[in-house]
PDB file of C-alpha atoms in Angstrom:
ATOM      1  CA  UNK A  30      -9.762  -0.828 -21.213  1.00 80.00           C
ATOM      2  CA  UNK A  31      -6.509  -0.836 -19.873  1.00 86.00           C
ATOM      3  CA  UNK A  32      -4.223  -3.932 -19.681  1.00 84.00           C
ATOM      4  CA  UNK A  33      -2.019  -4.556 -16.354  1.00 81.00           C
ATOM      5  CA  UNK A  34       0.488  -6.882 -17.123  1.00 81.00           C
ATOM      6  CA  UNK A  35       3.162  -7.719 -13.891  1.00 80.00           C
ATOM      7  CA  UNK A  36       6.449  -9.684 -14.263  1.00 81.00           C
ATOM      8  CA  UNK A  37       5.514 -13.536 -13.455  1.00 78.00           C
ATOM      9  CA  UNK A  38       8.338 -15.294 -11.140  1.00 81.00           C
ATOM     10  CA  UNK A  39       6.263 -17.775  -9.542  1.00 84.00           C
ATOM     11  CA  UNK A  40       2.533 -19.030  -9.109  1.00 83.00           C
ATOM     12  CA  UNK A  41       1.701 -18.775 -12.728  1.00 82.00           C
ATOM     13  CA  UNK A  42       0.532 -21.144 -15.946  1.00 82.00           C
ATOM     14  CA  UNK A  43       1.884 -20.614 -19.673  1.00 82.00           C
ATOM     15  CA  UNK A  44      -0.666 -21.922 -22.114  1.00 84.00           C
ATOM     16  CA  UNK A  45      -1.493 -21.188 -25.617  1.00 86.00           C
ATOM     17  CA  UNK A  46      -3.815 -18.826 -26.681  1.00 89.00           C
ATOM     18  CA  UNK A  47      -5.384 -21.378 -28.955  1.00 89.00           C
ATOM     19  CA  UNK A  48      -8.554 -21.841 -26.903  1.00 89.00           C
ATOM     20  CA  UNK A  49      -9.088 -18.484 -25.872  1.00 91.00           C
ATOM     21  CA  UNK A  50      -9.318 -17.858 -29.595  1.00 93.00           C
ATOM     22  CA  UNK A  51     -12.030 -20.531 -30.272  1.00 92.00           C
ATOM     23  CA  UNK A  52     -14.912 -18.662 -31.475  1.00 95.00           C
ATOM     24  CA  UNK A  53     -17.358 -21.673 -31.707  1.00 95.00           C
ATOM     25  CA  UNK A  54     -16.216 -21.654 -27.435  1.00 96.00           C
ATOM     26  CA  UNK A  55     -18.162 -20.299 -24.680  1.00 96.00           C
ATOM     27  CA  UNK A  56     -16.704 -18.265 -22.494  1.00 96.00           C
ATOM     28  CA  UNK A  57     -17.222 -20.999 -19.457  1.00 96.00           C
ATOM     29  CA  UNK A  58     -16.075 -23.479 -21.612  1.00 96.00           C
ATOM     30  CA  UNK A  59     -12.900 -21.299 -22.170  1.00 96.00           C
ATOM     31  CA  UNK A  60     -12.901 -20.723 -18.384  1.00 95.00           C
ATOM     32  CA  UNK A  61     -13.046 -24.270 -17.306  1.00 96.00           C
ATOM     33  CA  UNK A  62     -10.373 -25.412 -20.409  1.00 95.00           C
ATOM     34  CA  UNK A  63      -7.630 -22.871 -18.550  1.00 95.00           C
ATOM     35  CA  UNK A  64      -8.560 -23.761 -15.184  1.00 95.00           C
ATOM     36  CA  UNK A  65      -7.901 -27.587 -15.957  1.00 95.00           C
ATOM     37  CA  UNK A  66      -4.734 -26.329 -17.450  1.00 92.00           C
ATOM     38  CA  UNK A  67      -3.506 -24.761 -14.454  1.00 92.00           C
ATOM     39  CA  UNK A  68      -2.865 -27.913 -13.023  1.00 94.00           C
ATOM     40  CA  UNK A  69      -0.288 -30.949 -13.509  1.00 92.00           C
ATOM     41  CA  UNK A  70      -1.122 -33.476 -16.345  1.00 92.00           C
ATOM     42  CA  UNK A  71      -1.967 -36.414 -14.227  1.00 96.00           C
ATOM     43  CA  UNK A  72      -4.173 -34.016 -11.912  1.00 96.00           C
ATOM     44  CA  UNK A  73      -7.619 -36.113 -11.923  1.00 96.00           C
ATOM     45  CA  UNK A  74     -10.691 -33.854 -12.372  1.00 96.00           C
ATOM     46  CA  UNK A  75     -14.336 -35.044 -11.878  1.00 96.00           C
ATOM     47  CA  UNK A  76     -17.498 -32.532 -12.557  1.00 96.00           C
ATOM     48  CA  UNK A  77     -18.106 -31.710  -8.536  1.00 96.00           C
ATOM     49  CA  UNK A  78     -14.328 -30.849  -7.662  1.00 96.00           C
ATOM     50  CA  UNK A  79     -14.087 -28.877 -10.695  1.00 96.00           C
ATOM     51  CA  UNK A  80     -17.994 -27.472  -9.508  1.00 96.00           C
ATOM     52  CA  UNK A  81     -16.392 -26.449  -6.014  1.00 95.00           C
ATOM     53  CA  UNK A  82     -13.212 -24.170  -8.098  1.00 94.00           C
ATOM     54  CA  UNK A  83     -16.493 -21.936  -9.336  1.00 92.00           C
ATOM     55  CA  UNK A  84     -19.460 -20.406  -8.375  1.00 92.00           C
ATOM     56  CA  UNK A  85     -21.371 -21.962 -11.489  1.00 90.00           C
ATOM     57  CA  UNK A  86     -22.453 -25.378  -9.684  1.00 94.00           C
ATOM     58  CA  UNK A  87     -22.853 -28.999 -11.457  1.00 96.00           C
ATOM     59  CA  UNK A  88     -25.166 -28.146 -14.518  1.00 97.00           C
ATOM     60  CA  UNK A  89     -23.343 -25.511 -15.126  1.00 96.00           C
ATOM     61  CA  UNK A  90     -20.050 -27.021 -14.898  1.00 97.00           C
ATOM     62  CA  UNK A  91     -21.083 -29.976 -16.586  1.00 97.00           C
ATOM     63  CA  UNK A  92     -22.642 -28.215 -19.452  1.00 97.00           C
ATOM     64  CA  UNK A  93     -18.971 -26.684 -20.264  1.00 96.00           C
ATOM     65  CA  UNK A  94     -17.135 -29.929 -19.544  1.00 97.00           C
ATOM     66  CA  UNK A  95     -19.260 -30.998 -22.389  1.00 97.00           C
ATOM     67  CA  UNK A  96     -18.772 -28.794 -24.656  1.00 96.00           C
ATOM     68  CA  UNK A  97     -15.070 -28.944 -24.767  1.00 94.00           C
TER      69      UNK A  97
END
């Protein structure tokens, strides 16, 4: 598999690699973690916004909310 990496000047998020390392992490869990990261520390997130980012739904969404 080939890796496409493009020089980042704007419209981007630096975060560690710590979670994406988590073995004991689902991959939606994982998914949801960076997605939350994306956006500014006081951003407010409830379970249907963060629902209506994906194609997953509320269980779903919920289910990886709570397991982070």
């Amino acid at each position: 598999m080939s890796v496409f990496r493009t020089k980042k000047v704007k419209n981007f998020t630096v975060m560690s690699n710590n979670h994406l390392k988590q073995p004991d992490l689902s991959f939606k869990a994982r998914g949801i973690l960076s997605t939350m990261l994306a956006y500014p520390d006081d951003w407010e997130f409830s379970i249907e916004g963060l629902a209506k980012m994906a194609s997953d739904g509320i269980k779903s969404t919920r289910s990886g909310v709570n397991e982070l």
